[in-house]
Tab-separated table of C-alpha atoms in Angstrom:
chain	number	residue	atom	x	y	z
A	286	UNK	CA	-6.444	19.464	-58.331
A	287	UNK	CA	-7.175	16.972	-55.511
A	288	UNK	CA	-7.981	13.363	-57.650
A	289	UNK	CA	-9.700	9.976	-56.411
A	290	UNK	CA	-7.221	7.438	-56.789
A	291	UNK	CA	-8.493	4.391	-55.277
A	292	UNK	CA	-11.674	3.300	-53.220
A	293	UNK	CA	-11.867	0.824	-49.938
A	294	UNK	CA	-14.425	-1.471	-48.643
A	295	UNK	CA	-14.388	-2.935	-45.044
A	296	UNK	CA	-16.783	-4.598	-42.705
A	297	UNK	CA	-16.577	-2.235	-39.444
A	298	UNK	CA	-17.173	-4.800	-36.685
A	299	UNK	CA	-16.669	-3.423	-33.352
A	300	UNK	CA	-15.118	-6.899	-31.740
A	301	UNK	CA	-12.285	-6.411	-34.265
A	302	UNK	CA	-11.540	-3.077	-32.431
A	303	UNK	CA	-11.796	-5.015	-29.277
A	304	UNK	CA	-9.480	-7.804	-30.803
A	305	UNK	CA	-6.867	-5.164	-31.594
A	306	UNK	CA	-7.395	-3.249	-28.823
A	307	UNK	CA	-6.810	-5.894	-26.608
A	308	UNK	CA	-3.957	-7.727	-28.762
A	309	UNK	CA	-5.314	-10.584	-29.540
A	310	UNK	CA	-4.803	-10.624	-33.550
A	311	UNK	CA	-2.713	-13.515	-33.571
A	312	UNK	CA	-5.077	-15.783	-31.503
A	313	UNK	CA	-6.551	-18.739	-33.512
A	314	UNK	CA	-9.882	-17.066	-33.616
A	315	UNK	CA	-8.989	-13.547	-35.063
A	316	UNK	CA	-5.808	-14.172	-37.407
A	317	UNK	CA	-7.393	-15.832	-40.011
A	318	UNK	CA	-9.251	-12.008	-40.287
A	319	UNK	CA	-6.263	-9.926	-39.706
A	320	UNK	CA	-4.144	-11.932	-42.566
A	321	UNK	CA	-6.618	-10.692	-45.228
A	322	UNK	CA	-5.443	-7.000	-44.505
A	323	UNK	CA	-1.452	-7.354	-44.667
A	324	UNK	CA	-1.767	-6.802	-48.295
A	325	UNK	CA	-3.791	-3.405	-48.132
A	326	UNK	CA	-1.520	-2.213	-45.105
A	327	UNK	CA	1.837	-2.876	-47.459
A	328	UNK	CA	-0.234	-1.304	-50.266
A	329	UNK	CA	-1.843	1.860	-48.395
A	330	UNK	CA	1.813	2.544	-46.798
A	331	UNK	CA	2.924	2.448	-50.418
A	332	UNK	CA	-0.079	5.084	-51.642
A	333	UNK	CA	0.184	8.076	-48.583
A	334	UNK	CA	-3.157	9.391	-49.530
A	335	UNK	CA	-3.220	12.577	-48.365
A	336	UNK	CA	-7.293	12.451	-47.734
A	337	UNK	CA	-9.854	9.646	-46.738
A	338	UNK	CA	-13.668	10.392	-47.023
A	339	UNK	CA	-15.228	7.858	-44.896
A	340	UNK	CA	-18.128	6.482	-45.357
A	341	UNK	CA	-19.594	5.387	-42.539
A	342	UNK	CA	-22.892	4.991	-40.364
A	343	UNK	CA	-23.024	6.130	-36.654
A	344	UNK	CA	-23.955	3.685	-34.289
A	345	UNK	CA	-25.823	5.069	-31.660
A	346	UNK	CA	-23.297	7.127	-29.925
A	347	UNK	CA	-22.604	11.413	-31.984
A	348	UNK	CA	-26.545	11.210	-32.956
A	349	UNK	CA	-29.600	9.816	-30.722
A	350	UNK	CA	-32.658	10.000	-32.005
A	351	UNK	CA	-33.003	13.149	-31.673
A	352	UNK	CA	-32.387	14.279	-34.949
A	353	UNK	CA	-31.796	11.246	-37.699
A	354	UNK	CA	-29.785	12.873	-40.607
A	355	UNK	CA	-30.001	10.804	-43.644
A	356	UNK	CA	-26.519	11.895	-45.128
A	357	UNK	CA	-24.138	14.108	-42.978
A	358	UNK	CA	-21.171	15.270	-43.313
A	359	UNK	CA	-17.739	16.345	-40.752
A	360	UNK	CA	-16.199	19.373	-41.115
A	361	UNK	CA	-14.538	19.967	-38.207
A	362	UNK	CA	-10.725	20.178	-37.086
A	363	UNK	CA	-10.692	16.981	-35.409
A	364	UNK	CA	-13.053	14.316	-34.302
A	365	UNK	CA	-12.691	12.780	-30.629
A	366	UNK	CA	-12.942	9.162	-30.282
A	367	UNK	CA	-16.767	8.122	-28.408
A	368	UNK	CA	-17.036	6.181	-25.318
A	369	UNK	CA	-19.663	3.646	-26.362
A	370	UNK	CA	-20.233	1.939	-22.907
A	371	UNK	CA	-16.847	0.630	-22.366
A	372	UNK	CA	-15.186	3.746	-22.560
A	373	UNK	CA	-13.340	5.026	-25.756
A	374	UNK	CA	-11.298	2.859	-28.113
A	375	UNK	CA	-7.224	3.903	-27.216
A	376	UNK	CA	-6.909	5.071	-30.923
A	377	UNK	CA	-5.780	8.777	-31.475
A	378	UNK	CA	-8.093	11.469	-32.406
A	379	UNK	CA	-8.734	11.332	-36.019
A	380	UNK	CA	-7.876	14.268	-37.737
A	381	UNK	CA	-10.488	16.205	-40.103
A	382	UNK	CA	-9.630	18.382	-43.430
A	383	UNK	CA	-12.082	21.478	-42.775
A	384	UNK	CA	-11.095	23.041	-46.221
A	385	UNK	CA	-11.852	20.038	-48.207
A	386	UNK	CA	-14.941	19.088	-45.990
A	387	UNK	CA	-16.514	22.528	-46.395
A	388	UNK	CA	-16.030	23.007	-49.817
A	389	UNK	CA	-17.631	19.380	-50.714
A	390	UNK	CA	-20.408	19.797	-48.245
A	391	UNK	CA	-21.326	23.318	-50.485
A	392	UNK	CA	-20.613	21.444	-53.777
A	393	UNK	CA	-22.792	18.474	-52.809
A	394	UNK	CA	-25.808	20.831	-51.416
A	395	UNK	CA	-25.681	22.833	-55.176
A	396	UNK	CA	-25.759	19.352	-56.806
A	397	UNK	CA	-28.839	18.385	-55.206
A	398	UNK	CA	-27.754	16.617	-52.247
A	399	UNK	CA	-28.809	18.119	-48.839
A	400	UNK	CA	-26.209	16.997	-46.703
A	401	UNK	CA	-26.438	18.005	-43.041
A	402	UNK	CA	-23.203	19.837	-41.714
A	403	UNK	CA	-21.374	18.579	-38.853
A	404	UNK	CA	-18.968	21.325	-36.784
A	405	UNK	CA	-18.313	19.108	-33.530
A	406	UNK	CA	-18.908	14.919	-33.633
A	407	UNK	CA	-17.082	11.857	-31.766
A	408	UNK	CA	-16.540	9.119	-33.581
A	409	UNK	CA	-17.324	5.589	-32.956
A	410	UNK	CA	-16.417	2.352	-33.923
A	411	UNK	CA	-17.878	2.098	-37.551
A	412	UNK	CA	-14.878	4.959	-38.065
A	413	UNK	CA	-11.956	4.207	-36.225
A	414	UNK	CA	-12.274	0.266	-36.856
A	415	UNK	CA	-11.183	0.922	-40.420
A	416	UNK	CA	-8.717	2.708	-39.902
A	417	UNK	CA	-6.951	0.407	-37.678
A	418	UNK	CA	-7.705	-2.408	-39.704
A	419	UNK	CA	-5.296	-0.535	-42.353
A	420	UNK	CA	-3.209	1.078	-40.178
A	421	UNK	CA	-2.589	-0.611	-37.747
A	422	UNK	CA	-1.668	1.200	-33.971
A	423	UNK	CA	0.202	4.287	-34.562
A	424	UNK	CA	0.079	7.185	-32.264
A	425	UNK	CA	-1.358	9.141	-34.957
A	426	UNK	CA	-3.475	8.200	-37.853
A	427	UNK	CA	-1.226	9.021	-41.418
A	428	UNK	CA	-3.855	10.792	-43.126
A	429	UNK	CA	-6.728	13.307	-42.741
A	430	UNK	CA	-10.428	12.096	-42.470
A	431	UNK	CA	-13.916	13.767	-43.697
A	432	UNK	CA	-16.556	11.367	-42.282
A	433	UNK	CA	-19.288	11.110	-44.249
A	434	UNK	CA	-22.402	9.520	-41.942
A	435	UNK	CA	-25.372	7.891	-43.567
A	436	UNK	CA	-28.251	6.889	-41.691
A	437	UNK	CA	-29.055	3.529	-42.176
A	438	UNK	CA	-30.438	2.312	-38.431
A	439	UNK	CA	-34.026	4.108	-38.802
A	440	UNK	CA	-35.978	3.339	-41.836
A	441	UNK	CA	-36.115	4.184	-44.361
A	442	UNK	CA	-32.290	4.239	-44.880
A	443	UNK	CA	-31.189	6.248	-48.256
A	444	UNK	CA	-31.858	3.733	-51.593
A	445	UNK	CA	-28.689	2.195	-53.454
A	446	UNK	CA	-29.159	4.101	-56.078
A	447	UNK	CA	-29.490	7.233	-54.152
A	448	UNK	CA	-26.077	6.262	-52.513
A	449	UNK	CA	-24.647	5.497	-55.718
A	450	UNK	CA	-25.084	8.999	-56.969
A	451	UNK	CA	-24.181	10.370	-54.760
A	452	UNK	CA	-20.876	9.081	-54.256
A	453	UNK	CA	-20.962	9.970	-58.530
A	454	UNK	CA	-21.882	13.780	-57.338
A	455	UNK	CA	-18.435	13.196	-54.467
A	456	UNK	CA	-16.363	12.439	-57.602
A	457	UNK	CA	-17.728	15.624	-59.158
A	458	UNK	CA	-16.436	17.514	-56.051
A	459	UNK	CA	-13.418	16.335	-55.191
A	460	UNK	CA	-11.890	17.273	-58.393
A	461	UNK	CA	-13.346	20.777	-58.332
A	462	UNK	CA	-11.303	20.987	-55.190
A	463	UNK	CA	-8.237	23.176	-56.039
A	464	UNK	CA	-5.545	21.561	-54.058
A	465	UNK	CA	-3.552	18.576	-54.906
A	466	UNK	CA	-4.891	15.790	-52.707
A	467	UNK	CA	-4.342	12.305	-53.306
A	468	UNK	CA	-7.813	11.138	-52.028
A	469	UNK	CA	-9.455	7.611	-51.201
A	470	UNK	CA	-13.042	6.908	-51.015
A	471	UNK	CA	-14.020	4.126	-48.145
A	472	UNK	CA	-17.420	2.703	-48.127
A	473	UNK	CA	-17.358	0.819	-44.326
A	474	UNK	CA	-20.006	-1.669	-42.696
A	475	UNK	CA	-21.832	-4.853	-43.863
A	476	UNK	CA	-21.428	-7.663	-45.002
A	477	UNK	CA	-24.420	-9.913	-44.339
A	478	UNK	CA	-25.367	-9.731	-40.747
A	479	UNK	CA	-28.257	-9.722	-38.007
A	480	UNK	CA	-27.676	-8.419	-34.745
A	481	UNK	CA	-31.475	-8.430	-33.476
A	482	UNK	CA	-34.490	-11.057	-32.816
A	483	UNK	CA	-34.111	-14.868	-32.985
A	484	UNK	CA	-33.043	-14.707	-36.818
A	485	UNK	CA	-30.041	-13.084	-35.141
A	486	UNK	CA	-26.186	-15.037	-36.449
A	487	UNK	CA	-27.825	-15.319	-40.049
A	488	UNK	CA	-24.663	-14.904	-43.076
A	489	UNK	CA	-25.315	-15.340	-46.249
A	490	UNK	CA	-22.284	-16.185	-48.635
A	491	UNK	CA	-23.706	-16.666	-51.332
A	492	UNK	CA	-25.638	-13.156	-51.513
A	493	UNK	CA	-22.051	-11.433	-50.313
A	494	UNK	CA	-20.122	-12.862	-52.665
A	495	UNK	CA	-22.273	-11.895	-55.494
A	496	UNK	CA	-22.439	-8.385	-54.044
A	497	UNK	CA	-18.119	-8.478	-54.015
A	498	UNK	CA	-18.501	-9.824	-57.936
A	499	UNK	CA	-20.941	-6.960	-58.804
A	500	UNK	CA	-18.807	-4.199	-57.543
A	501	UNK	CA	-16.073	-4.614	-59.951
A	502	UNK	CA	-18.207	-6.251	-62.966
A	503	UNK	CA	-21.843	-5.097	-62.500
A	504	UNK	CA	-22.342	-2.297	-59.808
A	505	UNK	CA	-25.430	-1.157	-61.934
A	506	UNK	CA	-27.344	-4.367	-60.411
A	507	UNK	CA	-26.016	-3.138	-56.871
A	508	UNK	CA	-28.396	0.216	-57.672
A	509	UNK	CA	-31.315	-1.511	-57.862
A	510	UNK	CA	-30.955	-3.762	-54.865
A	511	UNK	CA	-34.429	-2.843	-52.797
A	512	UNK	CA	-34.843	-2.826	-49.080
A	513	UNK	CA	-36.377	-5.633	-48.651
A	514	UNK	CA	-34.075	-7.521	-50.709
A	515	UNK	CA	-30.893	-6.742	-48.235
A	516	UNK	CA	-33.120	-7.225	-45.173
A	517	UNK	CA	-34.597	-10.705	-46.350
A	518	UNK	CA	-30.999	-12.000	-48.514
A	519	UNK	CA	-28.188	-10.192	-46.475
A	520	UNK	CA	-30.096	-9.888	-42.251
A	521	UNK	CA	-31.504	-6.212	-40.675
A	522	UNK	CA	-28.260	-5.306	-40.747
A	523	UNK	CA	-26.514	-6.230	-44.017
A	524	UNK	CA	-28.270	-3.038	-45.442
A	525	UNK	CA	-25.097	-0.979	-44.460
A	526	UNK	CA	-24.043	-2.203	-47.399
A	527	UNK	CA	-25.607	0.517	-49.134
A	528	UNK	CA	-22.576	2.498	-48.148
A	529	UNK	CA	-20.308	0.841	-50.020
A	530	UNK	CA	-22.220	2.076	-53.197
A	531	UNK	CA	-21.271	5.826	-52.482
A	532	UNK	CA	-17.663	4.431	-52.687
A	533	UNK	CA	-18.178	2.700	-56.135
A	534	UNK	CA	-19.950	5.760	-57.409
A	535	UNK	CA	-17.545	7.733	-56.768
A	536	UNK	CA	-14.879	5.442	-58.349
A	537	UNK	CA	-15.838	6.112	-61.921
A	538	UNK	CA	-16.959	3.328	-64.438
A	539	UNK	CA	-13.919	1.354	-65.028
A	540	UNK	CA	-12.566	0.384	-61.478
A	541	UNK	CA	-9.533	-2.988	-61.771
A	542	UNK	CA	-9.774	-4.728	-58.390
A	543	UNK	CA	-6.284	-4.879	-56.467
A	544	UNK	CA	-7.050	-7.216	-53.184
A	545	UNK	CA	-10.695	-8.783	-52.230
A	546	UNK	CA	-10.924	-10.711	-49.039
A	547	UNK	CA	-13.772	-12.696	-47.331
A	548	UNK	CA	-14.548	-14.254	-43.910
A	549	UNK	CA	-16.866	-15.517	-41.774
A	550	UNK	CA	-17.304	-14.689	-38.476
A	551	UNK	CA	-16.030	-11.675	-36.646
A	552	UNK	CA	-18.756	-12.439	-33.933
A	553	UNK	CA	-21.544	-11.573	-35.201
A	554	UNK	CA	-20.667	-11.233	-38.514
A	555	UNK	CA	-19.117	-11.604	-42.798
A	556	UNK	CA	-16.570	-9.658	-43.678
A	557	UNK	CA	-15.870	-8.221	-46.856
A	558	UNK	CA	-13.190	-5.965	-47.902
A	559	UNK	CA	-12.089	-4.957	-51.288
A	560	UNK	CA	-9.414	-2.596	-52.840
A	561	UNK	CA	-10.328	-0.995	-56.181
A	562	UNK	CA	-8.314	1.416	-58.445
A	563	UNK	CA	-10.258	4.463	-59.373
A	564	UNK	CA	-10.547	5.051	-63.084
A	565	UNK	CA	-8.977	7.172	-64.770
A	566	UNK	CA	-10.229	10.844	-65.026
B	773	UNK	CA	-49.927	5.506	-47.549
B	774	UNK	CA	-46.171	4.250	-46.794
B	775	UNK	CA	-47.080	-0.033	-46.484
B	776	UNK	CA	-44.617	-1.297	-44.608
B	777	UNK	CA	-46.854	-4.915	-44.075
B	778	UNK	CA	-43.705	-6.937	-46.372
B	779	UNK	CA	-41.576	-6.144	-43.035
B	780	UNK	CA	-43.684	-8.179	-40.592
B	781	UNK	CA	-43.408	-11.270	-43.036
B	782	UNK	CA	-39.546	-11.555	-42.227
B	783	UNK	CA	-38.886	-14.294	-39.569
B	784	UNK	CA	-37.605	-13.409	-35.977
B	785	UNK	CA	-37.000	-9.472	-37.513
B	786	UNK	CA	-38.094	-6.457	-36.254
B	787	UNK	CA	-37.400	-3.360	-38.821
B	788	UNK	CA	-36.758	-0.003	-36.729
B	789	UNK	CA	-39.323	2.159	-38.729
B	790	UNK	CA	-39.985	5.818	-37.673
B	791	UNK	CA	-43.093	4.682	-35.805
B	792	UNK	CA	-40.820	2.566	-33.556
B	793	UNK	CA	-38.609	5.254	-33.110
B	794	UNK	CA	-41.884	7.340	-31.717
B	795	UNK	CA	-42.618	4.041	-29.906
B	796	UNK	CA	-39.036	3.655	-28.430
B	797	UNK	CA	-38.072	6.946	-27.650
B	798	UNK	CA	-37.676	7.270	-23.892
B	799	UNK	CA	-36.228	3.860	-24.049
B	800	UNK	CA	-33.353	4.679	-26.986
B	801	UNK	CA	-32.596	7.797	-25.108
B	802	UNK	CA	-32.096	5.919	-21.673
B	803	UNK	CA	-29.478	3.586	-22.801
B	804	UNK	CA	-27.871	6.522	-24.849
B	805	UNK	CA	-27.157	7.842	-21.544
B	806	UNK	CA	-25.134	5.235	-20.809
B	807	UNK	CA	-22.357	6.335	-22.786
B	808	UNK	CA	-20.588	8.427	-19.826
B	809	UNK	CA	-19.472	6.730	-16.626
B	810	UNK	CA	-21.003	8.640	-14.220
B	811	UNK	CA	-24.495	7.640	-15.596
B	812	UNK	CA	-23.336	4.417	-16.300
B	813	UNK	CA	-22.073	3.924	-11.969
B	814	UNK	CA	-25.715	5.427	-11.007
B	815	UNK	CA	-27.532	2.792	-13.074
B	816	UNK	CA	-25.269	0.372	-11.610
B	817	UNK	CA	-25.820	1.283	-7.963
B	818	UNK	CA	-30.090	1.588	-8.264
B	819	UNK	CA	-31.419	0.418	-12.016
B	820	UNK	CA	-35.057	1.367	-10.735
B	821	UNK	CA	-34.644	4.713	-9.663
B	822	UNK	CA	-32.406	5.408	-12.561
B	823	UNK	CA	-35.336	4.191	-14.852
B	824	UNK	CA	-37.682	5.976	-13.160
B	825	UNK	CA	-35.556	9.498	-14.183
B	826	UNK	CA	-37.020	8.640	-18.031
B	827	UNK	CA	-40.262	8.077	-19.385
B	828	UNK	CA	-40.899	4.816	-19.527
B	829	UNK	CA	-43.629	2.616	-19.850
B	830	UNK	CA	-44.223	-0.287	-17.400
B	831	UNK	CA	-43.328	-3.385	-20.162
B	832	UNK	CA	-40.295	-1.138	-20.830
B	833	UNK	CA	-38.701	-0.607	-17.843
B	834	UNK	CA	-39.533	-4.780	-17.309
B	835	UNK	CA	-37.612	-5.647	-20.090
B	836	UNK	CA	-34.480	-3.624	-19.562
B	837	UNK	CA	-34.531	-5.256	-15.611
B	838	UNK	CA	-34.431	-8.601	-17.089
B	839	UNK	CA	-32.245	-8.085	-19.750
B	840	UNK	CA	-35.099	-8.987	-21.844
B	841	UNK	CA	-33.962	-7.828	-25.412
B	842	UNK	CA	-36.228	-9.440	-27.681
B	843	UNK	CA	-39.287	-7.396	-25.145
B	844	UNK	CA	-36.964	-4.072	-25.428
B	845	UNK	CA	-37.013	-4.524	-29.380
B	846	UNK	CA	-40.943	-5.262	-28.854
B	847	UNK	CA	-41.365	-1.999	-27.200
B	848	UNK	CA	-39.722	0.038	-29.846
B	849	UNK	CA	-35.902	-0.459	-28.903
B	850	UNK	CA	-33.030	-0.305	-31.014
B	851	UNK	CA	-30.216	-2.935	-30.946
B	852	UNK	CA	-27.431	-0.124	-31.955
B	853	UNK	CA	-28.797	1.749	-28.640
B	854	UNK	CA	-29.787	-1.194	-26.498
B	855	UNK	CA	-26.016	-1.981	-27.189
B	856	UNK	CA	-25.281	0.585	-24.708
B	857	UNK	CA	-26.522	-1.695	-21.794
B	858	UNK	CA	-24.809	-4.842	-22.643
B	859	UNK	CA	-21.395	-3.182	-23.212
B	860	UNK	CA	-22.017	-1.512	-20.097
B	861	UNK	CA	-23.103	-4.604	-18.410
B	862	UNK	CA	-19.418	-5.999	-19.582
B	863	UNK	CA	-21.362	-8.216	-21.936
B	864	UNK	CA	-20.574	-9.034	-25.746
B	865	UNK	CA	-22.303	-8.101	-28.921
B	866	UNK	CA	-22.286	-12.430	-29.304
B	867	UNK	CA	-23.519	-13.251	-25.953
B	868	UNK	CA	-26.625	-10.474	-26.499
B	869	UNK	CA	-27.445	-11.690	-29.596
B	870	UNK	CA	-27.446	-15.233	-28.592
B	871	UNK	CA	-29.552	-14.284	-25.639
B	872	UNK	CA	-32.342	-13.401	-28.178
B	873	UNK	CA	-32.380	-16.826	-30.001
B	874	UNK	CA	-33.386	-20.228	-29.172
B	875	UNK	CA	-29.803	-20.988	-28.422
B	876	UNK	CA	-27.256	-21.433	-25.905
B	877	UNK	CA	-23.979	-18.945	-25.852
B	878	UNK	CA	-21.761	-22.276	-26.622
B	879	UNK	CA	-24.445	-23.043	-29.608
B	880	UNK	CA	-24.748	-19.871	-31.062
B	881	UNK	CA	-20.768	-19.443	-31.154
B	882	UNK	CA	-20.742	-22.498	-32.856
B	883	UNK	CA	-23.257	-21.809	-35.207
B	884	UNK	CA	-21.167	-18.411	-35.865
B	885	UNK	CA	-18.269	-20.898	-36.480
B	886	UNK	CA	-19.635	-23.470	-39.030
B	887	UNK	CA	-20.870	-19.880	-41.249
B	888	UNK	CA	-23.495	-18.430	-39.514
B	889	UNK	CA	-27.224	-19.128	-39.813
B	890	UNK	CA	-28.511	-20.246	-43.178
B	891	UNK	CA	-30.788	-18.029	-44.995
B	892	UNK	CA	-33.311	-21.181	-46.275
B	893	UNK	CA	-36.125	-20.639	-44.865
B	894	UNK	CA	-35.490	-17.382	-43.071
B	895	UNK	CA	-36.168	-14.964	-45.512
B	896	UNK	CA	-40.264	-15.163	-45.846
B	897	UNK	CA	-43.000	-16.250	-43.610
B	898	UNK	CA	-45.600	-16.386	-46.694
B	899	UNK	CA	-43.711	-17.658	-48.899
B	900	UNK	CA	-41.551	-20.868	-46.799
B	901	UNK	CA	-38.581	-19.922	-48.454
């Protein structure tokens, strides 16, 4: 049976594509950021998950606004990168799982969450900016992605606690799934950030760092964060952080915390990124 | 009745609600067409008459001449779509966001620097905190 066996949480910044893309991870500016990912790039080399569901939210560039799904997920064979106004990142195509994909999108929609089925997406930065940040550049990405896009640029985005579920409700189908996958959960985006209006550049450590405490110790108080708590404590755009919660719920209730790393800026920008072990089944 | 008033009492924020997204279409749409080159080389060559292809209203088509991004979020734009005309404009996220402070480039890279901007006193016109 395919098994969750540990969760990621990174920041998805798209100047740190631009950083890599460009090579500058060594300058002064950008090492500090790239030094707190050496340990999960040993580790995840060590791991080979088979499987990464991605959490993720589109930016602007597979869905206009057109047509806003609030959770969506990718089911198709592979996922070309998107050219979002500088033309596309030079990372390979990412690679989807179709059989695991389908059978979670039908598992989630009988469990009560009406996820929107994707057949044909690119993929922007909030994807592929995670998985260079723990891969690195290789010609092709080492494991298999289902993206999993939540809406969170039109408001209302989905609550915490709705997230939280239903990363509990991913958990649930996963291990119905009858192959043996190793699989990792990534919740991307955040952490507090505000890319809009003259309150734009406001960070606040003190609410991130909590946040990073809570999901190991408390993620209950996570659930109950409310709107206007992220948009007030963590900027407009720190509510991406609600992705991260589909992550932890899917984790199980006794997660142990293998590498946490925090940094301000990456332009704009806090980064957070944590490693957690699932718990046991 | 959805109230949405505790929105307007965040400082220098505007929150991209579904009326905004009614407000903004046209404008959202536009610089979503910027994500393939050949769009991208028209706006380049005549920004009016590529403006004029969408429905725009007059304040909006202002603001996106003058790179006026604080007016483009006023009119119902979205930063995540406005993006499209900075990047394609060769511009960074940094350098657009400091554009729509009080700041200079050089002081808002600083400010990003020393930890960002503080949230005392930013998070709640009512209240002064």
């Amino acid at each position: 049976m395919a098994r969750i066996t540990a969760g990621v949480t990174t920041s998805h910044v798209p100047a740190i594509g631009a950083a890599i893309d460009l090579e500058k991870q060594g300058t002064d500016y950008w090492a500090p950021l790239f030094k707190g990912y050496e340990w999960s790039k040993e580790w995840i080399a060590n791991e080979r998950p088979d499987v990464v569901v991605l959490v993720y939210n589109d930016h602007a560039s597979a869905f206009s606004l057109e047509v806003i799904p609030t959770f969506a997920i990718g089911c198709a064979d592979d996922f070309a990168i998107a050219d979002e106004g500088f033309g596309p990142r030079p990372v390979p195509h990412v690679i989807g799982h179709p059989d695991l994909a389908c059978h979670l999108a039908q598992s989630l929609i009988l469990d009560e969450f009406d996820m929107t089925v994707i057949n044909e997406m690119k993929v922007d930065h909030g994807l592929t900016v995670p998985l260079s940040l723990m891969f690195g550049q290789p010609s092709e990405w080492p494991v298999k992605v289902v993206p999993i896009v939540v809406n969170v640029i039109q408001y209302p985005p989905p609550t915490g606690e709705r997230c939280f579920k239903l990363g509990q409700a991913l958990r649930r189908a996963i291990e119905s799934f009858e192959e043996d996958l190793n699989v990792q959960v990534w919740g991307t985006g955040g952490m507090s950030h505000q890319l809009q209006g003259p309150r734009a550049g406001l960070i606040n450590q003190a609410f991130d760092n909590a946040f990073l405490d809570n999901m190991t110790e408390n993620p209950d108080d996570l659930r109950k964060i409310p709107h206007i708590e992220y948009l007030r404590e963590s900027g407009s755009e720190g509510i991406e952080l609600v992705m991260w919660l589909i992550m932890r719920g899917a984790l199980g209730d006794a997660v142990s915390l293998l590498h946490r790393f925090y940094h301000v800026p990456a332009s704009n920008t806090a980064v957070g990124h944590l490693v957690l072990r699932a718990a046991a089944e | 009745m959805v109230d949405n008033s505790e929105f307007d009492d965040i400082p220098g924020t505007t929150v991209f609600t579904a009326v905004r997204s009614h407000q903004g279409f046209h404008l959202n749409q536009f610089c979503m067409s910027l994500m393939k080159p050949e769009n991208r080389e028209r706006f380049k060559v005549d920004e009016g008459a590529y403006l004029d292809e969408w429905q725009l209203t007059a304040p909006q088509k202002k603001a996106v001449l003058e790179r006026d991004y604080n007016a483009m979020i006023a009119n119902g734009g979205n930063i995540y779509f406005l993006a499209k005309i900075f990047s394609s404009d060769g511009i960074s996220f940094q350098t657009a966001a400091a554009s729509m402070t009080d700041m200079s480039v050089e002081e808002y890279a600083q400010m990003m620097l020393h930890g960002g901007r503080s949230p005392e006193g930013q998070r709640s016109i009512k209240e002064g905190r």
